PDB file of C-alpha atoms (C1' of nucleotides) in Angstrom:
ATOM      1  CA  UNK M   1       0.000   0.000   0.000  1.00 46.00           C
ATOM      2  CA  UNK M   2       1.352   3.239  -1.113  1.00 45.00           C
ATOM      3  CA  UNK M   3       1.942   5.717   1.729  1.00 49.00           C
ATOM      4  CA  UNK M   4       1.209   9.291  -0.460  1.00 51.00           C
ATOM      5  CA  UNK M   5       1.983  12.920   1.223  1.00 50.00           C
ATOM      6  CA  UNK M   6      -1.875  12.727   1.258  1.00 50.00           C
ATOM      7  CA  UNK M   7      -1.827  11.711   4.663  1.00 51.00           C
ATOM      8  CA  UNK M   8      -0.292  14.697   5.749  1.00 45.00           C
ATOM      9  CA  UNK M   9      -3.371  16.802   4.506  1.00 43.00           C
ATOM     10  CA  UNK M  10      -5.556  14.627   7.001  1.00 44.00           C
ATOM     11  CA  UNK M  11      -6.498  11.251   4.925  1.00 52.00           C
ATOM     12  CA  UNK M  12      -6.916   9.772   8.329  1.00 48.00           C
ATOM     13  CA  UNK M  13      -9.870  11.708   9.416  1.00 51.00           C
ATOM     14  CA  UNK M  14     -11.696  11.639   5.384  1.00 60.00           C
ATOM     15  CA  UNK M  15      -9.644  11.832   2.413  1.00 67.00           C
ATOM     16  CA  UNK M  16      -9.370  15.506   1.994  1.00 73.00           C
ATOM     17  CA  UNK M  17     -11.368  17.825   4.364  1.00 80.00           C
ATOM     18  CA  UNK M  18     -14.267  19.052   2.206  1.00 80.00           C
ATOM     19  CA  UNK M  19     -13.170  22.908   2.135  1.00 79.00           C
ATOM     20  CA  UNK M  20      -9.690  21.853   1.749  1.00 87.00           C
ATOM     21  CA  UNK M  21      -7.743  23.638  -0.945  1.00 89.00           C
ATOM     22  CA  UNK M  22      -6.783  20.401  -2.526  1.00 91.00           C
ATOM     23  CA  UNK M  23     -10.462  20.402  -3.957  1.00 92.00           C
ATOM     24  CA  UNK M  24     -10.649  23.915  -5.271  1.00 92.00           C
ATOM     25  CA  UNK M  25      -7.097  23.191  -7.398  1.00 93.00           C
ATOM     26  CA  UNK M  26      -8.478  19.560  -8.340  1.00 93.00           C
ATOM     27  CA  UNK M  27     -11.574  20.952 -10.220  1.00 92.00           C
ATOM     28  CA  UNK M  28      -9.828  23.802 -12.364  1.00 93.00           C
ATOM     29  CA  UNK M  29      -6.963  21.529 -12.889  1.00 92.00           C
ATOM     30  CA  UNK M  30      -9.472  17.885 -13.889  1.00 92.00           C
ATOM     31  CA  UNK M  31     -12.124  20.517 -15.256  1.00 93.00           C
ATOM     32  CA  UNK M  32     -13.062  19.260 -19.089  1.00 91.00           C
ATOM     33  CA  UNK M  33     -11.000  21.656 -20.715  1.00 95.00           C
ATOM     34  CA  UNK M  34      -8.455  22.237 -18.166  1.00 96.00           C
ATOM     35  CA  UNK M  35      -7.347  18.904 -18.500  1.00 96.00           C
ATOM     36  CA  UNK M  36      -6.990  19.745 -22.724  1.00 96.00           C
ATOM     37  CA  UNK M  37      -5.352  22.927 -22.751  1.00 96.00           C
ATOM     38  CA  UNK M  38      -2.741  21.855 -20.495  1.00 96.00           C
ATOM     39  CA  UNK M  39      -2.268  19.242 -22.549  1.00 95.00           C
ATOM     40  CA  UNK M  40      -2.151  20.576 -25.941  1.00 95.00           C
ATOM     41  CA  UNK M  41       0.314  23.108 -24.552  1.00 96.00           C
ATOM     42  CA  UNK M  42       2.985  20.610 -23.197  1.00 95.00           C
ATOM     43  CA  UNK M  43       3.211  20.082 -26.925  1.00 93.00           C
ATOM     44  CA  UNK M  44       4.098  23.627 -27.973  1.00 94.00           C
ATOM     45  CA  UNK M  45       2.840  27.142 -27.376  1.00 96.00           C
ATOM     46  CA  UNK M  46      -0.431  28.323 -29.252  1.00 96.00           C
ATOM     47  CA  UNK M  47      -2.312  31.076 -29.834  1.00 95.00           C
ATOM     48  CA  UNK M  48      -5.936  31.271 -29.170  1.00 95.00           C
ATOM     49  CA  UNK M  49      -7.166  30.674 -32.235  1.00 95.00           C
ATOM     50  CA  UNK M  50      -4.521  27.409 -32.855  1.00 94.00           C
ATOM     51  CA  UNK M  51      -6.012  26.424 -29.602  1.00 95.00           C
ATOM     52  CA  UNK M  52      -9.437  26.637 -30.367  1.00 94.00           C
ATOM     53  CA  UNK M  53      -8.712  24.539 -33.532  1.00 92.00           C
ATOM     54  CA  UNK M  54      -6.294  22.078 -31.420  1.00 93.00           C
ATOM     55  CA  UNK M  55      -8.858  21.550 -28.502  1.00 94.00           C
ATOM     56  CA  UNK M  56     -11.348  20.443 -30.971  1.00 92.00           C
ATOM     57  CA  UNK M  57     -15.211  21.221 -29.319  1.00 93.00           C
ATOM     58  CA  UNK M  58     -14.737  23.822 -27.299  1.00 95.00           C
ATOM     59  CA  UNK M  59     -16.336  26.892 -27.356  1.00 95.00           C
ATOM     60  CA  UNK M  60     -15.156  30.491 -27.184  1.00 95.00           C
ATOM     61  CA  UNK M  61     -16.578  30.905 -23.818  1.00 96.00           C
ATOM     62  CA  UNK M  62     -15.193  28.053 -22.375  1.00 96.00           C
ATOM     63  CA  UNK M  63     -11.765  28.137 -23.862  1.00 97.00           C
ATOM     64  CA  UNK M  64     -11.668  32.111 -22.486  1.00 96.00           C
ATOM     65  CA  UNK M  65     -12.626  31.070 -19.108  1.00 96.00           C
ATOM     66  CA  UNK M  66     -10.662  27.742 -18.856  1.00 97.00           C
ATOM     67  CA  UNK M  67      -7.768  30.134 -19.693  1.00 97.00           C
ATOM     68  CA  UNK M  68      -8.824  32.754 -17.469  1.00 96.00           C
ATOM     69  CA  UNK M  69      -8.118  30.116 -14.277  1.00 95.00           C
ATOM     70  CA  UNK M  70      -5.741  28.721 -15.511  1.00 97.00           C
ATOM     71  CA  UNK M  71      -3.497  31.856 -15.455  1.00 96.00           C
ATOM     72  CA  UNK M  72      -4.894  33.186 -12.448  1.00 95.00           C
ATOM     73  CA  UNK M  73      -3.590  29.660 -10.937  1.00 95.00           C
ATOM     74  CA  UNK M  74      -0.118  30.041 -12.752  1.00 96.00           C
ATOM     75  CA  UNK M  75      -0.483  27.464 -14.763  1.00 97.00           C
ATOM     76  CA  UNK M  76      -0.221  29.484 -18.253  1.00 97.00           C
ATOM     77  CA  UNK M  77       1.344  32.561 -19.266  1.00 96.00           C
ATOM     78  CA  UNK M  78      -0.758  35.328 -21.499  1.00 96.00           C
ATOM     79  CA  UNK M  79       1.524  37.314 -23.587  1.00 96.00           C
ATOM     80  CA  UNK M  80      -0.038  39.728 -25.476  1.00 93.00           C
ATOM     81  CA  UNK M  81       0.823  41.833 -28.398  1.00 91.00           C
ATOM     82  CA  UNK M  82      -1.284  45.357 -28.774  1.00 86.00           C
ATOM     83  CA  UNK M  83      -0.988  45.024 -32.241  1.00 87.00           C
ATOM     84  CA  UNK M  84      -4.076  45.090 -34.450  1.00 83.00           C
ATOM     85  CA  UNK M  85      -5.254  42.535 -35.601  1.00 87.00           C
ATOM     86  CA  UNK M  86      -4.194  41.242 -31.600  1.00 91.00           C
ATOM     87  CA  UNK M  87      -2.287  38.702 -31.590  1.00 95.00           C
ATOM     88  CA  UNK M  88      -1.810  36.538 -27.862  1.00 96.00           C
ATOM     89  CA  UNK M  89       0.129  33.182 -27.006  1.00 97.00           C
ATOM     90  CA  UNK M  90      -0.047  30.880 -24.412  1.00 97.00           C
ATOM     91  CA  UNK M  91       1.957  28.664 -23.211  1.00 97.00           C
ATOM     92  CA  UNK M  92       2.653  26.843 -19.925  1.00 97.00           C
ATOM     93  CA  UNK M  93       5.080  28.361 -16.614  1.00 97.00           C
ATOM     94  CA  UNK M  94       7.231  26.033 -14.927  1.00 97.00           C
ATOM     95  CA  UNK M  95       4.496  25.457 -12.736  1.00 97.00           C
ATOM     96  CA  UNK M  96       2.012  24.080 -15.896  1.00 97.00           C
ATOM     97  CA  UNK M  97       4.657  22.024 -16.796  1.00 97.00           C
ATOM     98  CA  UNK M  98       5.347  20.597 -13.181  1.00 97.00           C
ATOM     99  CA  UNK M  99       1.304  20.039 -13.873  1.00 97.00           C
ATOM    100  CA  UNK M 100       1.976  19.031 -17.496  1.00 96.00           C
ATOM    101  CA  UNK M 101       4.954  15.924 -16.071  1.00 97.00           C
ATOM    102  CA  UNK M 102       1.929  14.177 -13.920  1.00 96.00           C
ATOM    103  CA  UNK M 103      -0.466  14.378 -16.463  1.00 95.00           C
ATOM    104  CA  UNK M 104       0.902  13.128 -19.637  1.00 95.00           C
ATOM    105  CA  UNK M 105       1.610   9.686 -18.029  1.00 95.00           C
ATOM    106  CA  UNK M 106      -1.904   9.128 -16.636  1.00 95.00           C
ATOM    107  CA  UNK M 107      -3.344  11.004 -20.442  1.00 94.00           C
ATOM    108  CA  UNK M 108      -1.014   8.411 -22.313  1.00 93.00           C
ATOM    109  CA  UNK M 109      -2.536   5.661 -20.022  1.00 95.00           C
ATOM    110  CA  UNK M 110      -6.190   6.360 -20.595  1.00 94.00           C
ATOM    111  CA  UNK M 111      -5.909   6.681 -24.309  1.00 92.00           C
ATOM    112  CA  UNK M 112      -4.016   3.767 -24.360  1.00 92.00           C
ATOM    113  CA  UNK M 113      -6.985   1.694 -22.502  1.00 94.00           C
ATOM    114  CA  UNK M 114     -10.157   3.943 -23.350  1.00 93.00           C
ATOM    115  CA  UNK M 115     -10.614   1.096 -26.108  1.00 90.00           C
ATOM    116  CA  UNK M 116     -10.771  -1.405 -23.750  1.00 92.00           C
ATOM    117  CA  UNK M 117     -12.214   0.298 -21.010  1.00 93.00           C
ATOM    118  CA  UNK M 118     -15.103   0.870 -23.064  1.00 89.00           C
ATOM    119  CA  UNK M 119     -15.916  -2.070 -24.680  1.00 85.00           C
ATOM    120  CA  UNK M 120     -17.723  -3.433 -21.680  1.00 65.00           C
TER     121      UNK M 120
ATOM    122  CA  UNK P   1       9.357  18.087 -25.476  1.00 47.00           C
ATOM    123  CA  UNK P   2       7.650  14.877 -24.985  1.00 47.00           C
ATOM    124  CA  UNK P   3       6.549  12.744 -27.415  1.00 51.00           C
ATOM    125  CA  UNK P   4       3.865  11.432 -25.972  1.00 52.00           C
ATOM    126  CA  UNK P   5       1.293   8.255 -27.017  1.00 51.00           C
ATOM    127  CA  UNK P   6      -1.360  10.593 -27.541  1.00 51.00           C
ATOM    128  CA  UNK P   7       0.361  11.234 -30.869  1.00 52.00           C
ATOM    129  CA  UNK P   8      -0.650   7.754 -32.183  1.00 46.00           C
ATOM    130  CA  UNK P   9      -4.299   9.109 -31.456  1.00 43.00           C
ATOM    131  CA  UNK P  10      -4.045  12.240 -34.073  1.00 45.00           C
ATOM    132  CA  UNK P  11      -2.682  14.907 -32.274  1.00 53.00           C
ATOM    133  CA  UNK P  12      -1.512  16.555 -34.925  1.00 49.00           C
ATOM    134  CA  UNK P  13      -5.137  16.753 -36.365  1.00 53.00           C
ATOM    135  CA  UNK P  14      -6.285  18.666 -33.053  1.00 61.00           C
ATOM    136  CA  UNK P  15      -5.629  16.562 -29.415  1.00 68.00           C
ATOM    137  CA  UNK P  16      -8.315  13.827 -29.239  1.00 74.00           C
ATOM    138  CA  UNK P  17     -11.001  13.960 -31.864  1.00 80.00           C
ATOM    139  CA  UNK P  18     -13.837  15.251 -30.308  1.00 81.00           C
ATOM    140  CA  UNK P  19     -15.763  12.286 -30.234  1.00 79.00           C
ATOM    141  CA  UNK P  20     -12.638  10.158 -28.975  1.00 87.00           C
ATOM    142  CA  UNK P  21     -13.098   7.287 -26.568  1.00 90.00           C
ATOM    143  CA  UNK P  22     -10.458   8.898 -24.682  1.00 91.00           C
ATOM    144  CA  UNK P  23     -12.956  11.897 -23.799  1.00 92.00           C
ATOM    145  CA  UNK P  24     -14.863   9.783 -22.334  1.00 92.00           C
ATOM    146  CA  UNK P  25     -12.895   8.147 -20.303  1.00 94.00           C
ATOM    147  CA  UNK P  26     -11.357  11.103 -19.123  1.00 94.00           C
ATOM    148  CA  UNK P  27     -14.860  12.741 -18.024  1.00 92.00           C
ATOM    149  CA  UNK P  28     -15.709   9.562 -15.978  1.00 93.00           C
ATOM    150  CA  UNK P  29     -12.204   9.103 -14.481  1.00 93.00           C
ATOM    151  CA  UNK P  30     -11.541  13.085 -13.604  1.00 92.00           C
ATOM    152  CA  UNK P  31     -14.995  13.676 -12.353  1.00 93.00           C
ATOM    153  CA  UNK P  32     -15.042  15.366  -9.462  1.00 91.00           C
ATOM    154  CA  UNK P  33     -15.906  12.341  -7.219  1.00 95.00           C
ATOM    155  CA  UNK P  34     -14.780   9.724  -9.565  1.00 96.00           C
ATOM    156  CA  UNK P  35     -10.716  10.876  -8.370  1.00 95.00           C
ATOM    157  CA  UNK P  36     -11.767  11.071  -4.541  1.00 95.00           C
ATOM    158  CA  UNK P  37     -13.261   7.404  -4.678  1.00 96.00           C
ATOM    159  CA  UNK P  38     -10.447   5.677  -6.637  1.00 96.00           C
ATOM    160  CA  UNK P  39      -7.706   7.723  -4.579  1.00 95.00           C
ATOM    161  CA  UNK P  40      -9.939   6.311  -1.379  1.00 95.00           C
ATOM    162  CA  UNK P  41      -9.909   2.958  -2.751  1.00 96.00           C
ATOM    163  CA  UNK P  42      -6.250   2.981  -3.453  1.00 95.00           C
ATOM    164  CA  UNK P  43      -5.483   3.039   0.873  1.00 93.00           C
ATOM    165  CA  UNK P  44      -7.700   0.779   1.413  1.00 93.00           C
ATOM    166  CA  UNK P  45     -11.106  -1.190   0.435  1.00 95.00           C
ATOM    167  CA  UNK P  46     -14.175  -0.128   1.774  1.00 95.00           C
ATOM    168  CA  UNK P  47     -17.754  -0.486   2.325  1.00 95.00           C
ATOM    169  CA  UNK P  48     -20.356   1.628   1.140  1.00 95.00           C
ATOM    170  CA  UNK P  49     -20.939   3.508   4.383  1.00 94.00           C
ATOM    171  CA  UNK P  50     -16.637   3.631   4.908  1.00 94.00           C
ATOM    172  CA  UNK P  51     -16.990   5.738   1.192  1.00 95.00           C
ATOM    173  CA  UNK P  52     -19.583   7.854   1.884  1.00 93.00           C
ATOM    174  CA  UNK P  53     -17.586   9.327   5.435  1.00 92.00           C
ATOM    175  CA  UNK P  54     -14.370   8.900   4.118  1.00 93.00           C
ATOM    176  CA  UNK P  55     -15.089  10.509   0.937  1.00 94.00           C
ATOM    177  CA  UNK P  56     -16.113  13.920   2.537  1.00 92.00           C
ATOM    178  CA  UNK P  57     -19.125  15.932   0.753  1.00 92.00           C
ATOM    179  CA  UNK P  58     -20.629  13.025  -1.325  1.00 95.00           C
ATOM    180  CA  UNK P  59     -24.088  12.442  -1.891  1.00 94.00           C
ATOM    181  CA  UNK P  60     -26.132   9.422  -1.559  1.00 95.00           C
ATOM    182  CA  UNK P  61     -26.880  10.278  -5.101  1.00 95.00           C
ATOM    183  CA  UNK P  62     -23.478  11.134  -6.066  1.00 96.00           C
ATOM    184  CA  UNK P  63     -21.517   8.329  -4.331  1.00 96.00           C
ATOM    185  CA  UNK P  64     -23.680   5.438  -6.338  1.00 96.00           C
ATOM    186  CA  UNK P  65     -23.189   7.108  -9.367  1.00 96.00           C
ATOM    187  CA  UNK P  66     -19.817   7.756  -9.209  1.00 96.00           C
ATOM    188  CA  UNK P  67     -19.771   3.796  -8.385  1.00 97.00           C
ATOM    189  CA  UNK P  68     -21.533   2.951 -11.127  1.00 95.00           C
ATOM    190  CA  UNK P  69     -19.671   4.435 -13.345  1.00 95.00           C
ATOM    191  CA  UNK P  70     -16.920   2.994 -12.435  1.00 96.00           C
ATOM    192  CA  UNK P  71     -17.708  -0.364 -11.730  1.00 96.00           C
ATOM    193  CA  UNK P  72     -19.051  -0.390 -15.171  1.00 95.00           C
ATOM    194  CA  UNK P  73     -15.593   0.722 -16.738  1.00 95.00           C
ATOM    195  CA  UNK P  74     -13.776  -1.595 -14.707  1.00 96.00           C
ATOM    196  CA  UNK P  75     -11.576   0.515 -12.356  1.00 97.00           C
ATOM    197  CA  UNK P  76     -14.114  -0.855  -8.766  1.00 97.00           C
ATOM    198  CA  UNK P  77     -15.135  -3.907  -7.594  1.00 96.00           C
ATOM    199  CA  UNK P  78     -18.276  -4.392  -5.841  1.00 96.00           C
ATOM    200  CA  UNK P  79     -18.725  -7.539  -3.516  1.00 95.00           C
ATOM    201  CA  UNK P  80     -22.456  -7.570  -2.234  1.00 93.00           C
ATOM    202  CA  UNK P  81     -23.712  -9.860   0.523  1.00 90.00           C
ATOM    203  CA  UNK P  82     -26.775 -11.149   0.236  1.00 85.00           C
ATOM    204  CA  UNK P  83     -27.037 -10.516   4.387  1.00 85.00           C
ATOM    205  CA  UNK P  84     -29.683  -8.123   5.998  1.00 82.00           C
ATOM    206  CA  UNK P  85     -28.637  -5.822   6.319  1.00 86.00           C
ATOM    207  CA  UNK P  86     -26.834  -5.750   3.498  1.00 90.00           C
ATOM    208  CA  UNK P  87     -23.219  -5.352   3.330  1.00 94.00           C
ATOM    209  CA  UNK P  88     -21.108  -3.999   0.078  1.00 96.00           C
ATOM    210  CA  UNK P  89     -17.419  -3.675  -0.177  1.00 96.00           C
ATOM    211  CA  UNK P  90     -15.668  -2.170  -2.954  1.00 97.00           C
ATOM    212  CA  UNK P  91     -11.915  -2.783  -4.250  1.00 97.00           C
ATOM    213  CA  UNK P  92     -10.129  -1.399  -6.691  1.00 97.00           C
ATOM    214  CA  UNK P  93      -9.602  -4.053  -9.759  1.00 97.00           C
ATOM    215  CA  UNK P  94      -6.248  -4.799 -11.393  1.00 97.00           C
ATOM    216  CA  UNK P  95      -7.093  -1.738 -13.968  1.00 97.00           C
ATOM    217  CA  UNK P  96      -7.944   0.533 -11.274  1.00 97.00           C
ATOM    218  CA  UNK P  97      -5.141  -0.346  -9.708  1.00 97.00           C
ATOM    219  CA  UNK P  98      -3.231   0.820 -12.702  1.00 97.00           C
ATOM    220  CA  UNK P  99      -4.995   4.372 -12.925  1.00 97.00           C
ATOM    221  CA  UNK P 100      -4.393   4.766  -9.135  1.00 96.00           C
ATOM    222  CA  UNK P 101      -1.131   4.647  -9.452  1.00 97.00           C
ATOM    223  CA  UNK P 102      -0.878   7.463 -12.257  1.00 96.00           C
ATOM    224  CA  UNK P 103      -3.201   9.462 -10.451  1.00 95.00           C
ATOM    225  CA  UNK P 104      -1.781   8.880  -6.993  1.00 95.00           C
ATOM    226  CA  UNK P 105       1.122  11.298  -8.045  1.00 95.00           C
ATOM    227  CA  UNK P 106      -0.784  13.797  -9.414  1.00 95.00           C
ATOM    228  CA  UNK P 107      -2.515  14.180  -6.636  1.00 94.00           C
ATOM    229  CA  UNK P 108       0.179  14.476  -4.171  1.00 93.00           C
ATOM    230  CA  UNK P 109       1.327  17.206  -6.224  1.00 95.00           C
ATOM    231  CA  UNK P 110      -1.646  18.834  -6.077  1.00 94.00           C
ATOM    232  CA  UNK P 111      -1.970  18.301  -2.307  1.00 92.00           C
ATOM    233  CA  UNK P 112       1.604  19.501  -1.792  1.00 92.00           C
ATOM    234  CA  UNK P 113       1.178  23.028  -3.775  1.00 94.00           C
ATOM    235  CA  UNK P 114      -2.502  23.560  -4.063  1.00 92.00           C
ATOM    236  CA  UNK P 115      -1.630  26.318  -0.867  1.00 91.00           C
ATOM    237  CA  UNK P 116       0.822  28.044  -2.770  1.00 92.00           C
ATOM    238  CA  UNK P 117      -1.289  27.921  -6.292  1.00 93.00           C
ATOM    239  CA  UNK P 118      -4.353  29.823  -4.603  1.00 89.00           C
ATOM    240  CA  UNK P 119      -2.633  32.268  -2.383  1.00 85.00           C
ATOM    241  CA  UNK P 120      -2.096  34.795  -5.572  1.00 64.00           C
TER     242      UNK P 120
ATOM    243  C1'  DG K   1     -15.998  53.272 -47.113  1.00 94.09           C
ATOM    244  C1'  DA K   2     -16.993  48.378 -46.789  1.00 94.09           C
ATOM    245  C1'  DG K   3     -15.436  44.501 -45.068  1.00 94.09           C
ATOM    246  C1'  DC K   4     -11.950  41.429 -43.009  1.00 94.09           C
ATOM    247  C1'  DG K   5      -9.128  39.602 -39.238  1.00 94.09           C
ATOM    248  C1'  DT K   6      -8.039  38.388 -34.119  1.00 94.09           C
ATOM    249  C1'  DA K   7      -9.202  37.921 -29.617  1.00 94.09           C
ATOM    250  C1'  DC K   8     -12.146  38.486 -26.921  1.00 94.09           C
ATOM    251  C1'  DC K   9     -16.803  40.122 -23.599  1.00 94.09           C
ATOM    252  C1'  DC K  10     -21.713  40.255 -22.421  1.00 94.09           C
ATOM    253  C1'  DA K  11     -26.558  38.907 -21.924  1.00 94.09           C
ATOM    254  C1'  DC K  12     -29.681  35.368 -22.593  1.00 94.09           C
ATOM    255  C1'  DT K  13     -31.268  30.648 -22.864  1.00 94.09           C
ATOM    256  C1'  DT K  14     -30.765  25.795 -22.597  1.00 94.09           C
ATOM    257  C1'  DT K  15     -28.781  21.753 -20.768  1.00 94.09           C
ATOM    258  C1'  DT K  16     -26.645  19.287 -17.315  1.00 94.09           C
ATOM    259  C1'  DT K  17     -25.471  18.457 -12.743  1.00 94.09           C
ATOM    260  C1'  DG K  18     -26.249  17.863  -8.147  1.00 94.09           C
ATOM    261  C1'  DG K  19     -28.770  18.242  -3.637  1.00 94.09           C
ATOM    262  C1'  DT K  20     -32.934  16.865  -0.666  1.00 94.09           C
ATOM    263  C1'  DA K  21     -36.062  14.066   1.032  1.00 94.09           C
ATOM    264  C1'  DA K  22     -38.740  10.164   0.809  1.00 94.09           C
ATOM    265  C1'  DG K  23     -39.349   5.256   0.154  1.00 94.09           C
ATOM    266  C1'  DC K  24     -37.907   0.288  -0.095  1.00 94.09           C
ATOM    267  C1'  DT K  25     -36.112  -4.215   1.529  1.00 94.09           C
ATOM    268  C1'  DA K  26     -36.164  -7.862   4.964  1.00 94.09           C
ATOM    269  C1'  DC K  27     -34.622  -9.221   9.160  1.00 94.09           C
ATOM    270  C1'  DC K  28     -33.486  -8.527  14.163  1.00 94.09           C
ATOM    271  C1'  DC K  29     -34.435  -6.858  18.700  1.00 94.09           C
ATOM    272  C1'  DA K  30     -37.335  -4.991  22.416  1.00 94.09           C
TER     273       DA K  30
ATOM    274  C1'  DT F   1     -46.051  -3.731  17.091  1.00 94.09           C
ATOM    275  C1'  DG F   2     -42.753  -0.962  15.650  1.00 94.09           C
ATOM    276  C1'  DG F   3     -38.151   0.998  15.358  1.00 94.09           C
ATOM    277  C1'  DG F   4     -33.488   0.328  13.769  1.00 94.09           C
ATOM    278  C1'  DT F   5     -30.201  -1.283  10.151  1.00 94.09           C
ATOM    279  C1'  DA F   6     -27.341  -0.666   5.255  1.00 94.09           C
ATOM    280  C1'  DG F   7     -27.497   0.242   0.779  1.00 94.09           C
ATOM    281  C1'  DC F   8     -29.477   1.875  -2.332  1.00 94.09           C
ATOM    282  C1'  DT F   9     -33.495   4.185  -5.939  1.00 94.09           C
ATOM    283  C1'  DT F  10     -36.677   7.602  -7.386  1.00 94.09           C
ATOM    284  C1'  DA F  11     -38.988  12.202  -7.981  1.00 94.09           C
ATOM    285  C1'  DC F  12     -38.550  16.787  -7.607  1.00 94.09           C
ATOM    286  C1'  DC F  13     -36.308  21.090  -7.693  1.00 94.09           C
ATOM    287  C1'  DA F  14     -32.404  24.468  -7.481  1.00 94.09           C
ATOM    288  C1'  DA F  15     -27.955  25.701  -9.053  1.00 94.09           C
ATOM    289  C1'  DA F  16     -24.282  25.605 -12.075  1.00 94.09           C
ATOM    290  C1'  DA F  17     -22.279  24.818 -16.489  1.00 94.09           C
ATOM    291  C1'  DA F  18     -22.233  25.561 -21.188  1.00 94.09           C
ATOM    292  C1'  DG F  19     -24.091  27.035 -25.856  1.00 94.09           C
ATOM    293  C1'  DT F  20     -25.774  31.160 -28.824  1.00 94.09           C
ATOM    294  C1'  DG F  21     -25.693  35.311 -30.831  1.00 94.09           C
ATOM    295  C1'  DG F  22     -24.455  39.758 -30.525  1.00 94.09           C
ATOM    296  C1'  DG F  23     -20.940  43.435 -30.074  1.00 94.09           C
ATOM    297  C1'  DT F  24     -16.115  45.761 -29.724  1.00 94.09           C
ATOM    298  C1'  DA F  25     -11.419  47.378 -31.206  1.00 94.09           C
ATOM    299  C1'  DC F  26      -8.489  49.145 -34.927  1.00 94.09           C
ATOM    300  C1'  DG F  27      -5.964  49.165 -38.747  1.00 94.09           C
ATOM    301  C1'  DC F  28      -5.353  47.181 -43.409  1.00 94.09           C
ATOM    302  C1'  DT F  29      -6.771  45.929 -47.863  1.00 94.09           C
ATOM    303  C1'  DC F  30      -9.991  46.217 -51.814  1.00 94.09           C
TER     304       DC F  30
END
DNA sequence: GAGCGTACCCACTTTTTGGTAAGCTACCCA
DNA sequence: TGGGTAGCTTACCAAAAAGTGGGTACGCTC
């Protein structure tokens, strides 16, 4: 049985105390498009429209907010030109891709069983 | 950069084709109780009432949901006794086993810097 | 001077999700 | 007789998430 740092954070008493952080950074990080743009920009820096056209069914609102807490939880960097037409990229800070490292494994895993998984 | 598995699934094209078993999957493993249950699981198997305390903030509703869900892709076990009054315990397969442990470090990471990721 | 291009934001509506509370089972104990 | 038990299921309703369609900015090209 795995001893994880999660017992520090009170596992004892219920895994993770219901107001605990730990929740609030679990749902914008596993959020349905959280999970994709993080993704897609371990890969390589994009601009929003590359984005919207990489992350393929997401909608303008929900790419812009997605975005919006991602960056507000340092996961992505904004970096915006004022030129006209604009023109932004994203990509991921060192924190993202700390993120980015523990997510690609368990990504590569599910699309390599989501076949199997699913034919059930 | 990594190159990743996810390539052999058309990332070039866009990351996961929207309709992509892989989405699907993901939703059901990164919903917001499916992580807390398997993570539970992973310490230790448990009975229905165990889950529900341990597993802080879940539903009646939620909590057999979530279990169905996963029980139907494989990842839970569910051992019912045919006593009154009845008694369930639920285990984590071989294949949940597997998940667990790719999502057992993402979630310590989380748990170790979801304080400093919110405090900005 | 009309229209295009990029990256959005806002208000409105629809869809989905999730909580609450009640009921059910079948036996055991008082 | 009737209350407690464990593990659910269902119906109903509120809240949250997500889609839709509109608008903005500003310069550049036609």
């Amino acid at each position: 049985m795995q001893v994880s740092t999660l017992n520090r954070h009170g596992f004892t008493a219920g895994i993770l105390p219901a107001q605990c952080p730990t929740r609030t950074v679990l749902d914008h990080v596993t959020s349905k498009w959280g999970v994709l743009v993080i993704v897609a920009l371990s890969q390589q820096d994009l601009r929003w429209g590359e984005l919207r056209r990489v992350v393929e069914g997401v909608s303008e609102k929900m790419l812009a907010q997605t975005l919006r807490t991602l960056e507000a939880d340092g996961f992505v960097n904004r970096d915006a030109q004022p030129t006209i037409p604009p023109r932004v990229d994203y990509s991921l800070t060192e924190r993202g891709r700390a993120l980015a490292a523990r997510l690609l494994p368990l990504m590569d895993w599910i699309a390599d069983n989501a076949d199997d998984i699913l034919s059930r």
